[in-house]
């Protein structure tokens, strides 16, 4: 599937590069991302420091690579929470219908009534700023997208003959939900996962930018962008590098999501109707 | 149409109730006793107990929620403990600044997206179309805060033609206000235009393939009449929905932009209040933003139904 769509392939490669760089951050750069060397502060890129140094003389490249770990782990946890809870809620609501569905979907509507960043800000403000809390907050605000999608899938799939066939063979509700509805929901789930992952990275960076996410000295793209802008008149590299990292990760995921969507539903080529439910919050 | 609006309004009530409950309970997660937080750790037990009674913190949670909701319905969202001003009036006071950026940004984005989106659809598959699609995808993936920093770097630091941050009220000094607004508006316009271009192009392409467009062409109508009177009119219907949703989400999307440009709008107020632990303001602002968001979405649905009668009956 990926081979047919050059955009999706490029997206997958870009994102894979980001993941690998974050995973092997320690091996790729010789510098400790937390090692302070004041005599080397705010240096431009050089052979020694490929992206230069920050205001405390720390190597920017190694901070960017290690910052990727934080961004990606927030993305994984947030999307994990949202995909699991949202899909379960949506499938159950779609399959059973009635009062249960009404309660579930009204709650989802209630969550959807908040601009994502606002609710995430409120949650991290009350839970206290940290990597874990940012991930949980972003996970919660992402639930509606998955729940809506799963409900729509369940409504369509439960009317199909193979669902009737499974039930006629004596399958119980749990079997139908997990073994019939879920596997048939995998394609839209994949697209949503890549889109939501991109949005989670953007939202996490926005939270860290506002000081509500990952706390210093742990490197984080959003916080680096915020600190970097204070030194714009001295060095542009600082902010540019942090923003560039976010852009590469998000662009990769968006290309992948677009390609998957096109491959799964050619009618939607270039359109992005489903995505409108969750605008990027950056 | 009246029945449709009535149905949508009925749907609104439970959503707003859930929204208010979420807002109320999220702000109960705050660790520590509210009264102690306000009075400080050294406060004696008696004054803490008195403040707890005054704030109603000794009553059951459900009663507290009902009292809070009742007050909220009378536009009483409590008081900022930072400057002793009512939360409602504080948010209302900051709203025009946010609205200024949102409206100007939206207008700017349309000036980019409409011509570019239409041209891309009419020249499907050409280099222009490819370039537009690529630009839109990058524009969609660029974080707004990074775009803001880039523009500050170019226009304020390098060329020194625009101020890097600041604010002047439009009512008092319109020209200065527009100068300060230029960069934040440009950030919003560029990031919104990316989404709009993609959507308008796709929606134009869908319409152009329809039979009635072929009929219009077969009748011998000029290309311009077919494009503007037949195709664009129908392509714009879903586009209006997108604009409405974008406008609603701007209420949240401006937080970071306002912060970067030191623009004292609602988002800026929220960040400041979080920093100073002024939770009544954060809570009130979140409630008002969510209510505004839900209301705008409702208006979008109604506008959509008014433009496209098929929606009303589905």
XYZ file of C-alpha atoms in Angstrom:
596
model
C 0.000 0.000 0.000
C 2.786 2.379 0.952
C 4.628 1.646 -2.254
C 1.765 2.996 -4.369
C 1.750 6.367 -2.644
C 5.025 8.268 -2.759
C 3.788 10.794 -0.207
C 2.912 8.105 2.313
C 6.266 6.408 1.770
C 8.102 9.689 2.280
C 6.040 10.307 5.406
C 6.760 6.856 6.798
C 10.501 7.299 6.129
C 10.568 10.770 7.717
C 8.799 9.560 10.809
C 10.918 6.414 11.026
C 14.008 8.629 10.904
C 12.659 10.712 13.797
C 11.910 7.586 15.841
C 15.324 6.045 15.175
C 17.116 9.307 15.950
C 15.287 9.549 19.265
C 15.877 5.890 20.130
C 19.595 6.027 19.405
C 20.086 9.618 20.603
C 22.788 8.540 23.037
C 24.830 6.778 20.354
C 24.398 9.484 17.691
C 25.895 12.379 19.598
C 28.907 12.352 21.915
C 27.410 15.023 24.182
C 25.333 14.724 27.317
C 22.153 16.792 26.676
C 22.317 18.081 30.261
C 26.050 18.904 30.401
C 26.473 22.636 30.996
C 29.533 24.421 29.542
C 29.066 28.152 30.037
C 32.178 29.022 28.045
C 30.486 27.518 24.944
C 27.111 29.263 25.243
C 25.028 30.231 22.171
C 27.571 29.076 19.628
C 26.652 28.891 15.944
C 26.799 25.517 14.189
C 30.330 24.170 13.817
C 32.060 20.879 13.195
C 32.084 20.295 16.951
C 28.435 21.230 17.564
C 26.500 20.558 14.356
C 23.521 22.685 15.450
C 25.412 24.951 17.827
C 24.820 25.299 21.551
C 22.119 26.723 23.828
C 22.208 29.458 26.474
C 23.955 27.111 28.926
C 26.438 25.796 26.379
C 24.647 22.468 25.983
C 24.905 20.755 22.583
C 21.689 21.553 20.656
C 21.750 18.501 18.409
C 21.862 16.121 21.332
C 19.118 18.092 23.093
C 16.961 17.901 19.951
C 17.503 14.146 19.643
C 16.796 13.540 23.321
C 13.860 15.959 23.149
C 12.425 13.652 20.506
C 12.161 10.917 23.124
C 9.984 13.118 25.309
C 7.751 14.211 22.419
C 7.382 10.689 21.070
C 6.691 9.129 24.450
C 4.004 11.733 25.157
C 2.563 10.938 21.722
C 2.596 7.184 22.347
C 0.978 7.448 25.792
C -1.585 10.054 24.706
C -2.624 8.216 21.551
C -2.561 4.919 23.469
C -5.024 6.291 26.032
C -7.210 7.958 23.409
C -7.251 5.052 20.965
C -8.013 2.451 23.640
C -10.632 4.403 25.576
C -12.138 6.143 22.556
C -12.376 3.017 20.401
C -13.876 0.978 23.246
C -16.419 3.706 24.008
C -17.320 4.189 20.355
C -17.670 0.487 19.530
C -19.817 -0.153 22.614
C -22.002 2.892 21.884
C -22.403 1.932 18.238
C -23.067 -1.737 18.937
C -25.524 -1.474 21.842
C -27.187 1.868 21.008
C -29.980 3.091 23.273
C -29.471 4.856 26.588
C -25.899 3.589 27.019
C -24.898 5.071 23.664
C -26.645 8.332 24.541
C -24.672 8.667 27.787
C -21.357 7.778 26.142
C -21.778 9.985 23.108
C -23.072 12.998 25.082
C -19.970 12.745 27.268
C -17.873 12.627 24.109
C -19.743 15.687 22.784
C -19.006 17.425 26.070
C -15.273 16.710 25.685
C -15.426 17.786 22.061
C -16.895 21.126 23.145
C -13.462 22.226 24.354
C -10.753 23.431 22.034
C -8.157 20.676 22.645
C -5.362 22.926 23.877
C -7.670 24.756 26.314
C -8.810 21.539 28.000
C -5.265 20.171 28.036
C -4.088 23.443 29.610
C -6.795 23.276 32.260
C -5.909 19.651 33.051
C -2.165 20.228 33.284
C -2.773 23.394 35.318
C -4.727 21.425 37.908
C -2.740 18.165 37.793
C 0.559 20.033 37.849
C 2.965 20.395 34.905
C 4.883 17.211 34.036
C 5.518 14.862 31.142
C 3.066 12.251 32.441
C 0.304 14.758 33.142
C 0.746 16.336 29.725
C 0.419 12.887 28.131
C -2.709 12.060 30.157
C -4.282 15.451 29.393
C -3.607 15.141 25.660
C -4.907 11.568 25.762
C -8.178 12.698 27.311
C -8.759 15.515 24.837
C -8.070 13.118 21.957
C -10.671 10.527 23.062
C -13.613 12.119 21.162
C -11.966 11.761 17.738
C -11.498 7.997 18.250
C -14.895 7.502 19.883
C -16.818 9.197 17.068
C -14.924 7.235 14.436
C -15.449 3.894 16.192
C -19.138 4.544 16.728
C -19.636 5.277 13.038
C -17.758 2.080 12.123
C -19.736 -0.040 14.602
C -23.046 1.301 13.307
C -22.097 0.329 9.759
C -20.448 -3.025 10.504
C -23.129 -4.395 12.798
C -25.614 -4.310 9.905
C -23.382 -6.421 7.643
C -24.123 -10.096 6.935
C -20.895 -11.391 8.480
C -21.919 -9.905 11.823
C -25.258 -11.689 11.575
C -23.397 -14.843 10.581
C -21.155 -14.634 13.656
C -24.141 -14.194 15.906
C -25.994 -17.035 14.210
C -22.997 -19.242 15.029
C -23.577 -18.434 18.682
C -21.053 -15.618 19.175
C -21.628 -13.476 22.263
C -21.471 -9.700 22.452
C -17.848 -9.620 23.567
C -16.797 -11.864 20.674
C -18.636 -9.703 18.156
C -17.122 -6.501 19.599
C -13.540 -7.735 19.744
C -13.329 -10.254 16.908
C -15.779 -8.824 14.360
C -16.182 -5.075 14.857
C -12.627 -4.227 15.928
C -10.750 -5.937 13.058
C -13.043 -4.252 10.542
C -12.324 -0.906 12.121
C -8.541 -1.172 11.791
C -8.135 0.923 8.597
C -9.825 4.121 9.819
C -8.149 3.545 13.177
C -4.712 3.581 11.517
C -5.404 6.859 9.741
C -6.742 8.464 12.910
C -3.759 7.226 14.895
C -1.252 8.930 12.630
C -3.256 12.162 12.530
C -3.756 12.171 16.298
C -0.093 11.361 16.886
C 0.859 14.454 14.885
C -1.607 16.561 16.851
C -0.351 15.132 20.152
C 3.199 16.190 19.294
C 1.963 19.690 18.402
C -0.110 19.983 21.567
C 2.698 18.692 23.782
C 5.086 21.200 22.239
C 2.497 23.957 22.804
C 2.087 22.929 26.466
C 5.848 22.795 27.018
C 6.170 26.107 25.194
C 3.739 27.602 27.731
C 5.665 25.976 30.582
C 2.881 23.457 31.316
C 4.491 20.351 29.873
C 7.893 18.767 30.268
C 9.915 20.615 32.898
C 13.558 21.705 32.601
C 16.250 20.519 32.476
C 14.711 17.600 30.526
C 15.039 18.592 26.860
C 11.741 19.247 25.089
C 11.114 20.715 21.637
C 8.405 23.111 22.791
C 10.401 24.474 25.722
C 13.505 24.838 23.521
C 11.492 26.840 21.011
C 10.311 29.101 23.833
C 13.794 29.646 25.281
C 15.305 30.011 21.829
C 13.030 32.891 20.871
C 14.490 34.963 23.710
C 17.883 34.790 21.997
C 16.587 35.519 18.501
C 18.721 38.655 18.198
C 21.853 36.613 19.004
C 21.240 33.296 17.292
C 18.401 32.117 15.097
C 19.632 28.510 15.124
C 18.246 27.735 18.522
C 14.546 28.243 17.749
C 14.908 27.123 14.163
C 16.357 23.756 15.165
C 13.641 23.023 17.732
C 10.842 24.112 15.406
C 12.382 22.179 12.527
C 12.346 18.990 14.587
C 8.641 19.424 15.353
C 7.951 20.188 11.697
C 9.748 17.051 10.441
C 7.937 14.741 12.868
C 4.520 16.264 12.219
C 4.996 16.505 8.461
C 6.013 12.833 8.341
C 2.913 11.756 10.246
C 0.615 13.988 8.191
C 2.038 12.651 4.908
C 1.597 9.112 6.205
C -1.962 9.815 7.354
C -2.837 11.443 4.027
C -1.396 8.552 2.070
C -3.201 5.952 4.175
C -6.454 7.850 3.793
C -6.063 8.066 0.029
C -5.189 4.391 -0.192
C -8.173 3.378 1.930
C -10.681 5.761 0.411
C -9.728 7.164 -3.001
C -12.763 9.451 -2.997
C -11.162 11.519 -0.249
C -8.027 12.254 -2.247
C -6.678 15.506 -0.865
C -9.744 16.197 1.238
C -9.551 16.243 4.949
C -13.126 16.200 6.152
C -12.529 13.761 8.991
C -9.655 15.766 10.335
C -11.714 18.887 10.876
C -13.060 17.473 14.093
C -9.655 18.047 15.577
C -7.920 21.133 14.405
C -4.245 21.390 15.182
C -3.905 23.234 18.386
C -0.478 24.727 17.834
C -36.130 24.949 9.445
C -37.648 25.977 12.796
C -37.969 22.315 13.755
C -34.321 21.742 12.881
C -33.166 24.690 14.985
C -35.355 23.549 17.886
C -33.874 20.051 17.650
C -30.339 21.421 17.678
C -31.082 23.690 20.640
C -32.467 20.721 22.573
C -29.244 18.880 21.838
C -27.260 21.856 23.135
C -28.611 21.785 26.694
C -27.170 18.395 27.775
C -23.853 19.180 26.075
C -23.529 22.458 27.966
C -24.460 20.691 31.195
C -21.703 18.111 30.632
C -19.269 20.882 29.688
C -20.015 22.721 32.923
C -19.624 19.503 34.944
C -16.257 18.766 33.300
C -15.059 22.310 34.016
C -16.254 22.135 37.609
C -14.718 18.769 38.417
C -11.441 19.351 36.554
C -10.816 22.278 38.866
C -11.556 20.128 41.890
C -8.553 17.924 41.074
C -6.220 20.705 42.245
C -4.270 19.140 45.064
C -4.600 20.810 48.445
C -7.312 22.685 50.251
C -8.600 25.755 48.361
C -8.928 27.710 51.602
C -5.354 26.900 52.653
C -4.131 27.773 49.148
C -5.710 31.206 49.458
C -4.749 31.970 53.030
C -1.281 30.449 52.936
C 0.217 27.580 54.928
C 0.589 29.649 58.128
C -3.125 30.461 58.456
C -4.744 29.279 61.705
C -7.330 26.499 61.648
C -10.179 28.824 62.590
C -9.814 31.227 59.668
C -9.346 28.278 57.297
C -12.609 26.779 58.586
C -14.359 30.142 58.215
C -13.171 30.588 54.621
C -14.170 26.984 53.836
C -17.686 27.822 55.053
C -17.752 31.091 53.095
C -16.624 29.342 49.907
C -19.112 26.525 50.553
C -16.321 23.938 50.566
C -17.853 22.146 53.573
C -20.943 21.178 51.596
C -21.364 18.020 49.482
C -19.774 18.169 46.020
C -23.108 17.918 44.166
C -24.509 20.893 46.102
C -21.316 22.849 45.409
C -21.675 22.108 41.710
C -25.340 23.164 41.669
C -24.515 26.413 43.474
C -21.606 27.108 41.119
C -23.747 26.371 38.040
C -26.582 28.557 39.347
C -24.172 31.439 39.869
C -22.568 30.843 36.452
C -25.990 31.127 34.802
C -26.272 34.581 36.377
C -22.864 35.447 34.834
C -21.257 35.193 38.279
C -18.068 33.182 37.793
C -16.397 34.288 40.986
C -13.635 36.763 41.516
C -10.001 36.924 40.492
C -7.998 36.750 43.698
C -5.184 38.557 41.923
C -6.917 41.851 41.158
C -10.308 41.454 42.868
C -12.203 41.839 39.600
C -15.198 39.698 38.613
C -14.079 36.824 36.337
C -16.888 37.375 33.852
C -16.091 41.050 33.309
C -12.364 40.250 33.169
C -12.854 37.749 30.326
C -15.314 40.038 28.511
C -12.774 42.852 28.784
C -10.068 40.743 27.098
C -12.350 39.354 24.420
C -12.173 42.220 21.851
C -8.393 41.786 21.555
C -8.822 38.079 20.772
C -11.642 38.832 18.360
C -9.492 41.387 16.524
C -6.804 38.803 15.728
C -9.359 36.113 14.917
C -11.390 38.245 12.493
C -8.400 39.846 10.751
C -6.610 36.487 10.575
C -9.661 34.829 9.081
C -10.077 37.630 6.501
C -6.400 37.393 5.585
C -6.559 33.615 5.189
C -9.520 33.894 2.800
C -7.612 36.329 0.602
C -4.966 33.627 0.180
C -6.979 30.425 0.180
C -9.899 31.269 -2.111
C -7.963 32.296 -5.244
C -5.220 29.705 -4.707
C -7.660 26.875 -3.939
C -9.847 27.613 -6.979
C -6.856 27.874 -9.331
C -5.439 24.605 -8.008
C -8.738 22.819 -8.643
C -9.110 24.274 -12.154
C -5.565 23.261 -13.053
C -5.618 19.824 -11.487
C -2.384 17.888 -11.864
C -0.302 20.826 -13.138
C 2.825 22.083 -11.398
C 0.742 24.873 -9.859
C -1.588 22.305 -8.295
C 1.333 20.222 -7.030
C 3.024 23.281 -5.576
C -0.189 24.370 -3.854
C -0.731 20.928 -2.362
C 2.828 20.734 -1.081
C 2.653 24.257 0.357
C -0.652 23.464 2.040
C 0.697 20.258 3.584
C 3.762 22.030 4.944
C 1.601 24.940 6.108
C -0.646 22.477 7.874
C 2.281 20.822 9.657
C 4.149 23.962 10.699
C 3.389 24.695 14.337
C 1.863 28.137 14.747
C 4.382 29.026 17.456
C 7.282 28.281 15.142
C 5.750 30.273 12.309
C 5.400 33.148 14.777
C 9.069 32.934 15.753
C 10.105 32.791 12.067
C 8.074 35.895 11.223
C 9.443 37.774 14.249
C 12.943 36.839 13.139
C 12.389 38.164 9.614
C 10.152 41.207 10.145
C 11.195 42.398 13.608
C 14.771 41.247 14.177
C 16.294 41.349 10.664
C 14.285 43.940 8.733
C 12.965 45.879 11.744
C 9.786 46.882 9.925
C 7.284 45.577 12.485
C 7.290 45.411 16.290
C 8.135 41.928 17.662
C 5.354 42.136 20.273
C 3.030 44.560 21.984
C -0.512 45.837 21.993
C -2.566 48.982 21.553
C -6.363 49.001 21.831
C -7.985 49.443 18.436
C -10.541 51.937 19.786
C -7.872 54.324 21.039
C -5.036 54.026 18.558
C -6.234 52.159 15.476
C -3.059 52.555 13.426
C -0.708 51.497 16.197
C -3.068 48.652 17.008
C -2.948 47.368 13.428
C 0.848 47.614 13.392
C 1.075 45.484 16.520
C -1.552 43.109 15.144
C 0.209 42.603 11.792
C 2.480 39.699 12.769
C -0.023 37.724 14.882
C -2.631 38.185 12.135
C -0.162 36.962 9.510
C 0.580 33.840 11.591
C -3.117 33.034 11.917
C -3.847 33.828 8.263
C -1.071 31.600 6.918
C -1.898 28.633 9.138
C -5.638 28.830 8.445
C -5.100 29.309 4.708
C -3.310 25.952 4.481
C -6.365 24.027 5.692
C -8.791 26.146 3.682
C -6.855 25.721 0.430
C -6.868 21.946 0.724
C -10.525 21.852 1.519
C -11.650 24.294 -1.171
C -9.603 22.498 -3.806
C -11.088 19.115 -2.884
C -14.594 20.470 -2.696
C -14.226 22.248 -6.076
C -12.910 19.057 -7.667
C -15.894 17.118 -6.389
C -18.308 19.661 -7.863
C -16.485 20.002 -11.198
C -16.958 16.293 -11.879
C -20.746 16.533 -11.480
C -23.129 16.113 -14.405
C -24.668 19.561 -14.076
C -21.313 21.194 -14.672
C -20.927 19.186 -17.864
C -24.452 20.266 -18.815
C -23.595 23.901 -18.140
C -20.505 23.607 -20.328
C -22.471 21.780 -23.034
C -24.994 24.632 -23.070
C -22.124 26.798 -24.241
C -21.728 28.880 -21.098
C -18.397 30.615 -20.757
C -15.774 29.102 -18.492
C -16.074 31.976 -16.070
C -19.839 31.618 -15.647
C -19.505 27.860 -15.128
C -16.758 28.302 -12.548
C -18.219 31.137 -10.542
C -21.954 30.693 -10.856
C -22.286 26.925 -11.012
C -19.240 25.300 -9.473
C -18.011 27.734 -6.840
C -21.472 28.348 -5.400
C -21.916 24.680 -4.584
C -18.330 24.129 -3.515
C -18.632 26.972 -1.029
C -21.393 25.313 1.000
C -19.150 22.789 2.814
C -16.431 25.444 2.866
C -18.637 27.667 5.039
C -18.766 24.862 7.594
C -14.991 24.622 7.621
C -14.688 28.362 8.159
C -17.107 28.214 11.074
C -15.258 25.332 12.714
C -11.938 27.081 12.178
C -13.275 30.243 13.736
C -14.501 28.311 16.754
C -11.201 26.496 17.184
C -9.368 29.819 16.952
C -10.687 30.615 20.416
C -8.296 27.940 21.624
C -5.689 28.256 18.905
C -4.838 31.823 19.764
C -3.484 31.003 23.226
C 0.070 30.480 22.051
C -0.001 33.294 19.487
C -1.222 35.777 22.110
C 1.469 34.585 24.470
C 4.277 35.022 21.942
C 3.192 38.490 20.833
C 2.257 39.600 24.337
C -1.241 40.319 23.058
C -3.602 40.627 26.041
C -6.533 38.528 24.833
C -8.449 35.714 26.494
C -5.731 33.122 25.839
C -3.064 35.388 27.295
C -5.296 35.952 30.340
C -5.612 32.189 30.821
C -1.863 31.588 30.707
C -1.196 34.458 33.115
C -3.864 33.151 35.480
C -2.402 29.641 35.401
C 1.047 31.036 36.173
C -0.358 32.986 39.140
C -2.600 30.106 40.285
C -5.660 32.313 39.849
C -7.868 29.271 39.255
C -11.231 31.087 39.357
C -10.190 33.023 36.246
C -8.900 29.913 34.449
C -12.079 28.021 35.300
C -14.352 30.869 34.197
C -12.394 31.472 30.997
C -12.434 27.762 30.084
C -16.196 27.637 30.657
C -16.805 30.750 28.543
C -14.511 29.582 25.731
C -16.195 26.165 25.622
C -19.655 27.747 25.643
C -18.607 30.075 22.833
C -17.164 27.141 20.891
C -20.382 25.102 21.238
C -22.509 28.104 20.251
C -20.421 28.821 17.155
C -20.668 25.165 16.139
C -24.441 25.379 16.502
C -24.577 28.517 14.362
C -22.426 26.751 11.753
C -24.844 23.812 11.676
C -27.817 26.140 11.301
C -26.081 28.112 8.543
C -25.242 24.861 6.786
C -28.845 23.700 6.998
C -30.039 27.058 5.691
C -27.663 26.816 2.716
C -28.277 23.159 1.966
C -31.871 21.960 2.532
C -30.791 18.290 2.334
C -29.204 18.564 5.789
C -32.432 19.532 7.533
C -34.193 16.325 6.631
C -31.452 13.837 7.308
